[in-house]
Coordinates of C-alpha atoms in Angstrom, one line a residue:
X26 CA 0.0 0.0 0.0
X27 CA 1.5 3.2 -0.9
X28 CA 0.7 6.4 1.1
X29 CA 1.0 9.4 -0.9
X30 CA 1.6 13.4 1.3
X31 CA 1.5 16.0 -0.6
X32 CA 1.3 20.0 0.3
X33 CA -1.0 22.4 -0.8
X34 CA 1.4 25.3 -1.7
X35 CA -1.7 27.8 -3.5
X36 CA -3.2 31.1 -2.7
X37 CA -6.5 31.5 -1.3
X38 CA -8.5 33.0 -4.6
X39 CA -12.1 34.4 -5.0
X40 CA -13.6 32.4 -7.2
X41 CA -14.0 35.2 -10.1
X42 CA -10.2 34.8 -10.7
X43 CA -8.3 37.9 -12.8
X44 CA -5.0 38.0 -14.3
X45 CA -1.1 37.1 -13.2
X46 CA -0.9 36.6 -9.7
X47 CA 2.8 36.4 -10.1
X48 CA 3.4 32.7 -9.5
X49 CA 5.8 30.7 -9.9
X50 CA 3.5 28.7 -12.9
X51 CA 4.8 30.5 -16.2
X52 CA 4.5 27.9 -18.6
X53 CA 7.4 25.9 -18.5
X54 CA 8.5 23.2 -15.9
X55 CA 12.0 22.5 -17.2
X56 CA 11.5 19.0 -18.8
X57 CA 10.1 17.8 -22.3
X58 CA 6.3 19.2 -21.4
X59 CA 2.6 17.6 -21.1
X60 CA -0.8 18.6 -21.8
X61 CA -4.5 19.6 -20.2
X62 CA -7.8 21.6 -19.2
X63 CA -11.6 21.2 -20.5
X64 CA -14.8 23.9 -18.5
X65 CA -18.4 24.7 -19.6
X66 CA -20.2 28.1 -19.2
X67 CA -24.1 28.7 -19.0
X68 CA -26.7 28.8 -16.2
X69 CA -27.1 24.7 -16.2
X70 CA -23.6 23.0 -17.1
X71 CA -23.5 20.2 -19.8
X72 CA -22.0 16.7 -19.3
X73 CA -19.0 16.5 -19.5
X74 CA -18.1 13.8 -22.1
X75 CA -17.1 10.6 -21.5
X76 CA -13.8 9.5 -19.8
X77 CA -11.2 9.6 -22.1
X78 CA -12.5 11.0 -25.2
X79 CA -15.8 8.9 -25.5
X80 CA -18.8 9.8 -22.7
X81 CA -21.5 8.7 -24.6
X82 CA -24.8 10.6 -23.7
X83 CA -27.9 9.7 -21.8
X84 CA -30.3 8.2 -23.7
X85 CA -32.6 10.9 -24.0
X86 CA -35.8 8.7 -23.1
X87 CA -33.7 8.0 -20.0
X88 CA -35.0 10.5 -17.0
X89 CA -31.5 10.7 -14.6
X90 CA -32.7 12.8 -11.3
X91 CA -31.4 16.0 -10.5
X92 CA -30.2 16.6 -14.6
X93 CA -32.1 19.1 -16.8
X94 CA -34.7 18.2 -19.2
X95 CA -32.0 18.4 -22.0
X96 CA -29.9 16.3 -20.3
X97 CA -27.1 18.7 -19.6
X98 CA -26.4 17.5 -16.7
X99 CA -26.7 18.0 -12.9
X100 CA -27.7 21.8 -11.9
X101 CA -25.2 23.5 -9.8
X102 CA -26.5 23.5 -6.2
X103 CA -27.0 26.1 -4.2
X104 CA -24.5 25.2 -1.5
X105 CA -21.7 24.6 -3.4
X106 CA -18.3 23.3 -1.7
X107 CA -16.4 25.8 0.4
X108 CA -18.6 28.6 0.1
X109 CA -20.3 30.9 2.7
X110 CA -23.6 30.7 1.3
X111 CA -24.6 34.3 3.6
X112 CA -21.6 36.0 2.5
X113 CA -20.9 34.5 -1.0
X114 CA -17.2 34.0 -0.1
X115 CA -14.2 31.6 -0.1
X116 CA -13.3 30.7 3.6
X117 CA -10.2 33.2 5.1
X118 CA -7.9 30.3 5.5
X119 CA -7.5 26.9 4.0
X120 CA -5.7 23.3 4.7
X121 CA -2.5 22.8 3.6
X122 CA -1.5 19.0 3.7
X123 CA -3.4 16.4 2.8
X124 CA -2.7 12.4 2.8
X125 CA -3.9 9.9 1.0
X126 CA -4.0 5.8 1.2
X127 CA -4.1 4.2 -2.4
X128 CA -6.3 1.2 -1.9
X129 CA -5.3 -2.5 -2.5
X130 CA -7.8 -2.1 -5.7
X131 CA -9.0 1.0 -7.2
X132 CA -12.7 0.6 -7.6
X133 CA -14.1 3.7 -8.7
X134 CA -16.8 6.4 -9.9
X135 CA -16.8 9.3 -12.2
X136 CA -17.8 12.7 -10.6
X137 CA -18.1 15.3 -12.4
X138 CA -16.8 19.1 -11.9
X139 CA -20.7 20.4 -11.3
X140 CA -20.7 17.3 -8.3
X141 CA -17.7 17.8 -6.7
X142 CA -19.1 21.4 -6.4
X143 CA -21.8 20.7 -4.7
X144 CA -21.7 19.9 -0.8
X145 CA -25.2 17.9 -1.1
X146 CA -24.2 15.9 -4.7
X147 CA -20.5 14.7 -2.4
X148 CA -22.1 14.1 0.6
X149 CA -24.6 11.8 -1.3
X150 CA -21.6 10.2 -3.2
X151 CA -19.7 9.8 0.1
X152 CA -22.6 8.1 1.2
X153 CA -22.3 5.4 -1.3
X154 CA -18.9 5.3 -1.5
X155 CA -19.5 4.2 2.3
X156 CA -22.5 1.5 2.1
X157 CA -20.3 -0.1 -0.8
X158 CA -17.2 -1.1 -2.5
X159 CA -16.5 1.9 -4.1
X160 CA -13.0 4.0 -2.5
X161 CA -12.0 6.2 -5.3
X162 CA -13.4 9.0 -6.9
X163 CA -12.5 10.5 -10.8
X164 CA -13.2 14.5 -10.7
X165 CA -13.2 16.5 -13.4
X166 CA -10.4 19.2 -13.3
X167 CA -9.9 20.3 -16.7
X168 CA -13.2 18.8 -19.1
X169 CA -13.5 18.6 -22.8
X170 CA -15.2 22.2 -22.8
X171 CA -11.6 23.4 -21.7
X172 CA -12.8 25.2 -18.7
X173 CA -10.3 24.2 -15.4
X174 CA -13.2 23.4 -12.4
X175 CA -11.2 25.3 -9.6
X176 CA -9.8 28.6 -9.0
X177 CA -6.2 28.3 -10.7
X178 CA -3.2 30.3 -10.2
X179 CA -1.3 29.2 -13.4
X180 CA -1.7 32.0 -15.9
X181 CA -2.4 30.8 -19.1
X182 CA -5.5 29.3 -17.8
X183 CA -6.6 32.5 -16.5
X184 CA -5.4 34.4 -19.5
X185 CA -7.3 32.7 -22.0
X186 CA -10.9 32.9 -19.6
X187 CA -10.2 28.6 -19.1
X188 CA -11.5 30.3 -15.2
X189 CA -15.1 31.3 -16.5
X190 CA -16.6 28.6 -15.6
X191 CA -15.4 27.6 -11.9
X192 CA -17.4 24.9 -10.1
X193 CA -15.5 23.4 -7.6
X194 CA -14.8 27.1 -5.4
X195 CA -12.5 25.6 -3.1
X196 CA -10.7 22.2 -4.0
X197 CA -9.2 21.8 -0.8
X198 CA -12.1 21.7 0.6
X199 CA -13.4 18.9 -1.2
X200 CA -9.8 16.9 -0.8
X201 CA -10.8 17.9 2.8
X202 CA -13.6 15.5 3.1
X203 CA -12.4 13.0 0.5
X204 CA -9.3 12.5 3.1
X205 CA -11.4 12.2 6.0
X206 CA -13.8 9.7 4.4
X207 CA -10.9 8.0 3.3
X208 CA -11.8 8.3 -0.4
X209 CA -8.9 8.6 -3.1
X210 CA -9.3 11.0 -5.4
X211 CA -8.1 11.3 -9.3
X212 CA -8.0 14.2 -10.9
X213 CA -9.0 14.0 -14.7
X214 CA -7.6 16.2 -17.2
X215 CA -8.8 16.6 -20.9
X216 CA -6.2 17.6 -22.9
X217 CA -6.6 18.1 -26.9
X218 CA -10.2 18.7 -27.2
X219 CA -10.2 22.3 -25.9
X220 CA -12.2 24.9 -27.9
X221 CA -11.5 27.5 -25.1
X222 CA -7.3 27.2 -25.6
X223 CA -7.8 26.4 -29.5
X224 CA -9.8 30.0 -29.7
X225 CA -7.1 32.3 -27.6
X226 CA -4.4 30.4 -29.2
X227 CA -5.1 29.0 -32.5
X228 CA -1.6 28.4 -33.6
X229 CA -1.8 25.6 -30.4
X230 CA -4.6 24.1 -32.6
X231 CA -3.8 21.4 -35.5
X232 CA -3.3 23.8 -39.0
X233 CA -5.1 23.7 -42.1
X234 CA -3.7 23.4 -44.8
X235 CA -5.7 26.1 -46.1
X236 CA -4.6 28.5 -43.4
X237 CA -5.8 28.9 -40.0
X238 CA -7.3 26.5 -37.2
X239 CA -7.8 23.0 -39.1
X240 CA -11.9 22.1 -37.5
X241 CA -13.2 18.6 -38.2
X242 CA -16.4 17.6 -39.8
X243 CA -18.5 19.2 -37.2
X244 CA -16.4 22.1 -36.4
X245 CA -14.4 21.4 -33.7
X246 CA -10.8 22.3 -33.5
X247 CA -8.3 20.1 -31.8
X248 CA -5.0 21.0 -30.1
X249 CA -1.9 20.0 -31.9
X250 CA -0.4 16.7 -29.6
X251 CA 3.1 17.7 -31.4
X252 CA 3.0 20.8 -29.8
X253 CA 5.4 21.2 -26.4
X254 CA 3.3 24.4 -25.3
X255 CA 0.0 22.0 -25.4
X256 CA 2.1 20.1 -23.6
X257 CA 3.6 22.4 -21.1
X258 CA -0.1 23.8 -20.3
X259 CA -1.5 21.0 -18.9
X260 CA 1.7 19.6 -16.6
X261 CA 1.3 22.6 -15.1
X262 CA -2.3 22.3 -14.8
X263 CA -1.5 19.2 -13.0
X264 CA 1.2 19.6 -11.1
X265 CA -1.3 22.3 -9.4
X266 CA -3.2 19.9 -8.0
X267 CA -0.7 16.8 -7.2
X268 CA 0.8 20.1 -5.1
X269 CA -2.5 20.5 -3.5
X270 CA -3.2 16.7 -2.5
X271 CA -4.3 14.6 -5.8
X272 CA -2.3 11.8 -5.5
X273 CA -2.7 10.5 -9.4
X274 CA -3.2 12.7 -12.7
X275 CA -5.6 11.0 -15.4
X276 CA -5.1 12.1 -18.9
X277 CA -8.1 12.4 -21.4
X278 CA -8.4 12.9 -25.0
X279 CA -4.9 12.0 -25.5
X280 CA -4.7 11.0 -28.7
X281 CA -5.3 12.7 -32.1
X282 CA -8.6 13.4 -34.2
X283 CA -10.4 10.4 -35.1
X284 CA -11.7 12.1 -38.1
X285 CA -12.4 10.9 -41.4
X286 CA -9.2 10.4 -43.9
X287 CA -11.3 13.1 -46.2
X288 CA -11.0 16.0 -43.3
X289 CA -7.6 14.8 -41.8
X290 CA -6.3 15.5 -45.5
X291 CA -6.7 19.6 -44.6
X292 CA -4.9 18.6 -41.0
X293 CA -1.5 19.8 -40.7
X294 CA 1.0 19.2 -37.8
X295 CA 3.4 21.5 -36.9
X296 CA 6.4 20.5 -34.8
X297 CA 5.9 16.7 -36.1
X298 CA 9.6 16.4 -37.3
X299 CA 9.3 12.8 -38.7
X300 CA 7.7 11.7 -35.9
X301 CA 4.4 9.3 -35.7
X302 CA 1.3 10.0 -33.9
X303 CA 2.2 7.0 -32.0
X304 CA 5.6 8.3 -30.6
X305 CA 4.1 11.7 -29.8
X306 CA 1.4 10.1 -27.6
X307 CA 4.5 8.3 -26.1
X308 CA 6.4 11.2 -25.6
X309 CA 4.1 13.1 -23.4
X310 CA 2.5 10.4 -21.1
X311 CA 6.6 8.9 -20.3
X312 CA 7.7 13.3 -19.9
X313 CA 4.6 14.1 -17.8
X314 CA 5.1 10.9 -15.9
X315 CA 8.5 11.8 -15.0
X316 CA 8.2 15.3 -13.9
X317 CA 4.9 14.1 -11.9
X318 CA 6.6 11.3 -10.0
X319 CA 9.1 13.8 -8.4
X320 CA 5.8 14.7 -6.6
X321 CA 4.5 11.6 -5.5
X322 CA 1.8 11.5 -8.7
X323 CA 1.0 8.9 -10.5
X324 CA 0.1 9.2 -14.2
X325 CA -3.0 6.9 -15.8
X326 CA -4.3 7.4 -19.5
X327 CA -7.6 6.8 -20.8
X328 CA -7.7 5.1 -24.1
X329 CA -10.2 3.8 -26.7
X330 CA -11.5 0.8 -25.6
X331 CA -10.1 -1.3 -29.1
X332 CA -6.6 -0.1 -28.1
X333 CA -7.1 -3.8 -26.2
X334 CA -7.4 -5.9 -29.6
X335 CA -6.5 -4.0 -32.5
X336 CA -2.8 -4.8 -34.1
X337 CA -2.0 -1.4 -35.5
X338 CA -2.8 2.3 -34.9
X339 CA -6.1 3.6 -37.0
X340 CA -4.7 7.6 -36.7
X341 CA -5.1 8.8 -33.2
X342 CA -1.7 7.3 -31.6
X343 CA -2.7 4.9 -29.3
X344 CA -1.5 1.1 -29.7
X345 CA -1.1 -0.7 -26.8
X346 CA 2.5 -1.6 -26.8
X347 CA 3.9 1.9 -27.4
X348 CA 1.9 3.4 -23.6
X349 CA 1.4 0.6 -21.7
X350 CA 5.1 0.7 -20.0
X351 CA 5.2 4.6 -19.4
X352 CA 2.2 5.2 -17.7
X353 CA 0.9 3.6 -14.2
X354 CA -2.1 2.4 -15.7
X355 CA -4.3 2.8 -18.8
X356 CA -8.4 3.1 -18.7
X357 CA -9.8 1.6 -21.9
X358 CA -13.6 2.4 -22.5
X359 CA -14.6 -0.9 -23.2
X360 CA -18.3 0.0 -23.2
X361 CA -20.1 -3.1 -24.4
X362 CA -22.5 -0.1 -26.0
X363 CA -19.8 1.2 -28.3
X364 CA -19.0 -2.3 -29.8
X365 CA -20.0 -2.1 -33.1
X366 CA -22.2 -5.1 -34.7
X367 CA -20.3 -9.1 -34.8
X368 CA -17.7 -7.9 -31.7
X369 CA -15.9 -10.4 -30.4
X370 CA -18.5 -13.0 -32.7
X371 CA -21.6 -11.5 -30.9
X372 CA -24.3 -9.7 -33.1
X373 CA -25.5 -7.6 -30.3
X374 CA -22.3 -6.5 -28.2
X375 CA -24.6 -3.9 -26.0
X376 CA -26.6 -7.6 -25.0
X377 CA -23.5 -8.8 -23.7
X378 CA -21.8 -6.8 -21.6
X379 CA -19.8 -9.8 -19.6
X380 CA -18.5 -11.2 -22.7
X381 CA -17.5 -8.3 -24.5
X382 CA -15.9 -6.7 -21.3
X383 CA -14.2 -9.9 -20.6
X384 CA -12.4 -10.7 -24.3
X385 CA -11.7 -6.9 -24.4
X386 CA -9.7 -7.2 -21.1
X387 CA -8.0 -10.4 -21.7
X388 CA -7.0 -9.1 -25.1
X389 CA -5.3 -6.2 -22.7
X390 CA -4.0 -9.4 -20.2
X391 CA -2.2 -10.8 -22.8
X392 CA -0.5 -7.9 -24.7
X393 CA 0.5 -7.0 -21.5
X394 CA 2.5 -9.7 -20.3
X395 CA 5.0 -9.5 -22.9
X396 CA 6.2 -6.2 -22.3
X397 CA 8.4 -5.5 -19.3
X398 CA 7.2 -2.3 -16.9
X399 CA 4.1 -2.6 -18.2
X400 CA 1.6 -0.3 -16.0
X401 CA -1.8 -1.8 -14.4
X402 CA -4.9 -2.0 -16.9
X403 CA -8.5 -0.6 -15.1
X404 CA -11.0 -0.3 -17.0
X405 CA -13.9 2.1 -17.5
X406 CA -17.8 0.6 -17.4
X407 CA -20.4 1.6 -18.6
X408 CA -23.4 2.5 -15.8
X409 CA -25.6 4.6 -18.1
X410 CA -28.0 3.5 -21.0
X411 CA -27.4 4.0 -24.8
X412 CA -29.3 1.4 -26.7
X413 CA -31.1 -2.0 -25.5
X414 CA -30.9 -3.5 -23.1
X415 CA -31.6 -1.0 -20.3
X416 CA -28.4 -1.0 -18.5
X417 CA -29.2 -2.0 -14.7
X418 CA -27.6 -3.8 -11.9
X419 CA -27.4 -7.2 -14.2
X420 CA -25.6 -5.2 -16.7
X421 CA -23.2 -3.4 -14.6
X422 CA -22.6 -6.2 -12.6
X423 CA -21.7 -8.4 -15.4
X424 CA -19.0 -6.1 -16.6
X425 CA -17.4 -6.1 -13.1
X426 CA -17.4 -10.1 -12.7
X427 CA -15.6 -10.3 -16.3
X428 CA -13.2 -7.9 -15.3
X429 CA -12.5 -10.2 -12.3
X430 CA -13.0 -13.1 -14.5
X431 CA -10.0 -11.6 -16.7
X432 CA -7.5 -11.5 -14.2
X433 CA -8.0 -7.7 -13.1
X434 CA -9.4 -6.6 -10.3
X435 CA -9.7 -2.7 -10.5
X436 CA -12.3 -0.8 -12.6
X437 CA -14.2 2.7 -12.6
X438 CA -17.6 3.6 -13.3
X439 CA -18.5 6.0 -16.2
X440 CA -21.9 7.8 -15.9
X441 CA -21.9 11.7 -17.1
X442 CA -24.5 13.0 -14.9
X443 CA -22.9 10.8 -11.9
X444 CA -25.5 8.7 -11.0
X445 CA -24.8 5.5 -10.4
X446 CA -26.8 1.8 -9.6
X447 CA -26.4 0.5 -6.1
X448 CA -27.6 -2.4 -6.4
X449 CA -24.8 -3.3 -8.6
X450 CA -21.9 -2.4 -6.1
X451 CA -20.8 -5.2 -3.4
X452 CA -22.3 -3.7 0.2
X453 CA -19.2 -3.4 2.3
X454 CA -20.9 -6.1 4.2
X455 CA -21.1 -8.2 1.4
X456 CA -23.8 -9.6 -0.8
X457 CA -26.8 -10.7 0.8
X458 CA -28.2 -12.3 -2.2
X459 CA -26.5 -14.0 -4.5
X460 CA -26.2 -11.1 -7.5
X461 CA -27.9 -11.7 -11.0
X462 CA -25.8 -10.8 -13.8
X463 CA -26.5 -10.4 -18.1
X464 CA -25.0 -13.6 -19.5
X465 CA -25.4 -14.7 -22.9
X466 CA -28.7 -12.1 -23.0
X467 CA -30.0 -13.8 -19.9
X468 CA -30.6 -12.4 -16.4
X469 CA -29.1 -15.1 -14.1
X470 CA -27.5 -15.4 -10.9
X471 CA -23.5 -14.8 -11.4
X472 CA -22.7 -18.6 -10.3
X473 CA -24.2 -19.8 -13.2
X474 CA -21.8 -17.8 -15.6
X475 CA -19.9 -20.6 -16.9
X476 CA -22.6 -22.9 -17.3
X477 CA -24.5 -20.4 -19.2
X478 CA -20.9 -19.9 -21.4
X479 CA -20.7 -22.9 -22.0
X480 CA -23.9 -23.8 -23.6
X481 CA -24.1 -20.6 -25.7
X482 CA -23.8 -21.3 -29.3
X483 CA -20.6 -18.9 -31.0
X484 CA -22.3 -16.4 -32.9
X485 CA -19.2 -15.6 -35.5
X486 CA -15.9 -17.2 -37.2
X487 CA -12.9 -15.4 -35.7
X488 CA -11.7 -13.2 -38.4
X489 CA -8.8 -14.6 -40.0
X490 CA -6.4 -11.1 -39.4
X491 CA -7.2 -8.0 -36.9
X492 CA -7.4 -4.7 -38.8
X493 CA -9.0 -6.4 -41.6
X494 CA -9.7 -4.0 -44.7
X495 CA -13.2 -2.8 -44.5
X496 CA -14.4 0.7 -43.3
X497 CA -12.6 3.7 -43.4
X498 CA -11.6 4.7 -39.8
X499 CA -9.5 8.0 -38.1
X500 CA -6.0 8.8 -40.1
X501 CA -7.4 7.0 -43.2
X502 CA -6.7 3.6 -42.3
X503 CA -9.2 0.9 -43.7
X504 CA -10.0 -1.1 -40.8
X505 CA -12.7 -3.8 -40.4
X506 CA -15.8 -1.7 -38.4
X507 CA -16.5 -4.2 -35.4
X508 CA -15.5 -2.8 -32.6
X509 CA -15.8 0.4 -31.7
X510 CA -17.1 4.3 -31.6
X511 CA -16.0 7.0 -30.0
X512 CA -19.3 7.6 -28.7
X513 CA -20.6 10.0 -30.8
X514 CA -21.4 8.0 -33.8
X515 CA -17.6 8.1 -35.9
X516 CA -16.6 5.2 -36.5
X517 CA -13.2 3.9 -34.4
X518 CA -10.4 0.6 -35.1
X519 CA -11.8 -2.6 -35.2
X520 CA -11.6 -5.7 -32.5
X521 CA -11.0 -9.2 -33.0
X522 CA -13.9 -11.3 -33.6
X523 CA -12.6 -14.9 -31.5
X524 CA -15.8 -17.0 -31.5
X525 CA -14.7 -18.5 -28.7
X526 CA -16.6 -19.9 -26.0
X527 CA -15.4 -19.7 -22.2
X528 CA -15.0 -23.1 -20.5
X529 CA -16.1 -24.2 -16.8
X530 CA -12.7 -25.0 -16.1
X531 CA -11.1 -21.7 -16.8
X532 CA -12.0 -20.5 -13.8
X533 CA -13.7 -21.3 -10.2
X534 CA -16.9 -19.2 -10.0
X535 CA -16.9 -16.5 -7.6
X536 CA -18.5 -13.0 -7.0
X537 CA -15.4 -11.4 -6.3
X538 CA -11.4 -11.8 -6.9

């Protein structure tokens, strides 16, 4: 068990933060540099998108309590985090040390920035974090809207207006009562899908060819991942808030577009220098890593959830062999929901969410084992509804056991308006019932898993090579479309279709590891 002190060496800011403060963050931190931030703005904030690059939405028949009709999201309450709700302000004086415990195995939940704002949303998520297995906590620092969730003293973020958005008023509050609750916390960063940092500095963005910000098929710009400032922005972003207690950094969006080979023909790359996308990716999780060890950080990296199976990179730098050693762990989104059609051999992947999450992982198991240093794998589940089945305890259960049944024994959550099922978390005293789990499209208890395996008739051949030529995916690779979006519909790099069928002697059943 490793236990993790850290200072909190900031300044105690209002929470409509101004210009340079005069600190010692000016945009360099010596070393080869990393990236960072992602905010919202408006009177009821949006979800945040999904970990790493993919939050799929709620399904908008789905009615998640305490979001807006839209579903932007969970409303800002009205006794947010640290603030004096008579007087409006910041409290005079703040903690300055906090110490955390990383637990045995990281079982976790997303909370987003709007949450960990609000003293009502943490207390409820305390709650459950205390009636069940849960110990960790993902909070949104910097989101895909590029907005940084706290009051920060480093000055390009409050240059550019990445400070008008702040929902978390005081973070040391919240790492306050995540300490004394006994709750680790991770601090998420998005990094190259920032339309507030692309705007104030478009020659950070990827160029077009034509001149100017290059803007993908639906407009969006994207931060160059070759560039060292991009870089340099958000280590110091994080180093922030390892300084002020987080005792591991979790990159986002760190990749590049996964746009169509038609737009990326505009895309140009400045700083690339004969370099792949691959060894840029590389570059900044092993630099970031190094400069946030010297305070006691760790560094994890949320991928694509086909990074697991695919043999070769589709255009957005992430293969599995070229991060795995120089991070502490990677997060692939293996949401059975974003499996595309004959996954793995099954013709409804979203039907079964044990099996997919379970190839998906040992495909990671496997890679893994060849490679010397090679970090943890913990993977992100999916708790929310996007497609049928309904997802509910059987279905979020599921995905747990096959992560257990894979050989790994950590995992987080995903949900964007951070609500999460209950009933499919382990009670701290342990089940009382024997839990039912989605196998092979049934509801049956979890004991039965094998037996059910067994029996179930393979749905496809394996495919004879991964990456098989089929549909055009990101960096105009033609991949075989099986495995994957990015959870907005484009299409993303193909996994293996095994056919296999699991065994009764492969493993003893159990409920847990």
């Amino acid at each position: 068990m490793k236990t993790y002190v850290v200072g909190l060496l900031i300044p105690v800011l209002a929470t409509g933060c101004g210009g340079d403060d005069g600190s010692r963050y000016d945009g360099r931190f010596g070393r080869t540099p990393t990236v960072e931030e992602d905010s919202a703005a408006g009177t009821v904030p949006p979800v945040s998108p999904a970990p790493a690059e993919e939050a799929p939405p709620v399904a908008a028949a789905e009615s998640v309590t305490g979001t807006s009709a839209a579903g932007a999201g969970p409303r800002p309450d009205a006794d947010p985090l640290g603030v004096d709700s008579a007087r409006g302000t910041a409290p005079a004086a703040e903690r300055t040390f906090f110490e955390f415990r990383r637990p045995e195995h990281v079982r976790g939940i997303y909370v987003n920035s709007w949450s960990a704002g609000s003293r009502r949303r943490t207390d409820e998520l305390i709650d459950l974090a205390g009636r069940t297995e849960v110990n960790t906590f993902v909070i949104d620092i910097k989101d895909a809207t590029g907005y940084v969730s706290h009051p920060t003293a480093v000055p390009l973020a409050r240059e550019i207006g990445a400070t008008g958005s702040l929902r978390i008023p005081s973070l040391a509050r919240l790492l306050g009562r995540l300490e004394e609750a006994e709750i680790y916390p991770v601090a998420r960063i998005v990094i190259v899908k920032d339309p507030v940092l692309a705007a104030a500095r478009p020659e950070m963005a990827v160029q077009d060819t034509a001149g100017g910000a290059w803007a993908d098929n639906s407009g969006t710009a994207w931060l160059n991942p070759f560039d060292r400032e991009v870089w340099d922005y958000h280590v110091n972003l994080a180093r922030e808030v390892a300084e002020m207690g987080f005792p591991e950094i979790q990159w986002d969006y760190v990749r590049f577009p996964d746009a169509p080979a038609s737009a990326l023909a505009r895309a140009h790359f400045p700083g690339r220098e004969g370099r792949s996308r691959t060894d840029a990716i590389r570059e900044f999780l092993a630099s970031s890593r190094a400069v946030l060890s010297e305070l006691g950080a760790e560094v994890t990296a949320d991928v694509f959830g086909v990074t697991t199976s695919a043999a070769r990179d589709v255009g957005i730098g992430q293969v599995w062999e070229s991060f795995i050693d120089v991070v502490d762990a990677a997060l692939p989104m293996v949401y059975p929901s974003h499996y595309w059609k004959g996954s793995f051999g099954y013709e409804e992947p979203n039907s079964h969410p044990y099996e997919i999450v379970r190839n998906a992982l040992e495909h990671a198991v496997r890679r893994s084992a060849g490679l010397e240093d090679a970090g943890a794998t913990r993977p992100w589940l999916q708790d929310f509804t996007l497609g049928s089945p309904r997802y509910e305890a059987p279905e979020v259960r599921a995905q747990i056991q096959a992560a257990y049944d894979a050989g790994i024994y950590e995992w987080v959550l995903w949900n964007p308006a951070s609500r999460y099922t209950e009933a499919a978390l382990e009670p701290v005293a342990g089940f009382a019932e024997e839990p039912l789990v989605r196998i092979a499209n049934e509801i049956v208890p979890v004991s039965r898993r094998f037996e059910l395996l067994d029996t179930a008739a393979a749905v496809a051949e394996p495919d004879s090579e991964e990456g098989e030529v089929g549909t055009e995916a990101a960096g105009g690779t033609r991949v075989r479309a099986v495995a994957d979006t990015a959870g907005d519909g484009r299409t993303a790099p193909p996994a293996r279709s095994t056919g296999r069928r699991y065994q009764d002697d492969l493993r003893t059943p159990g409920i847990r590891p």
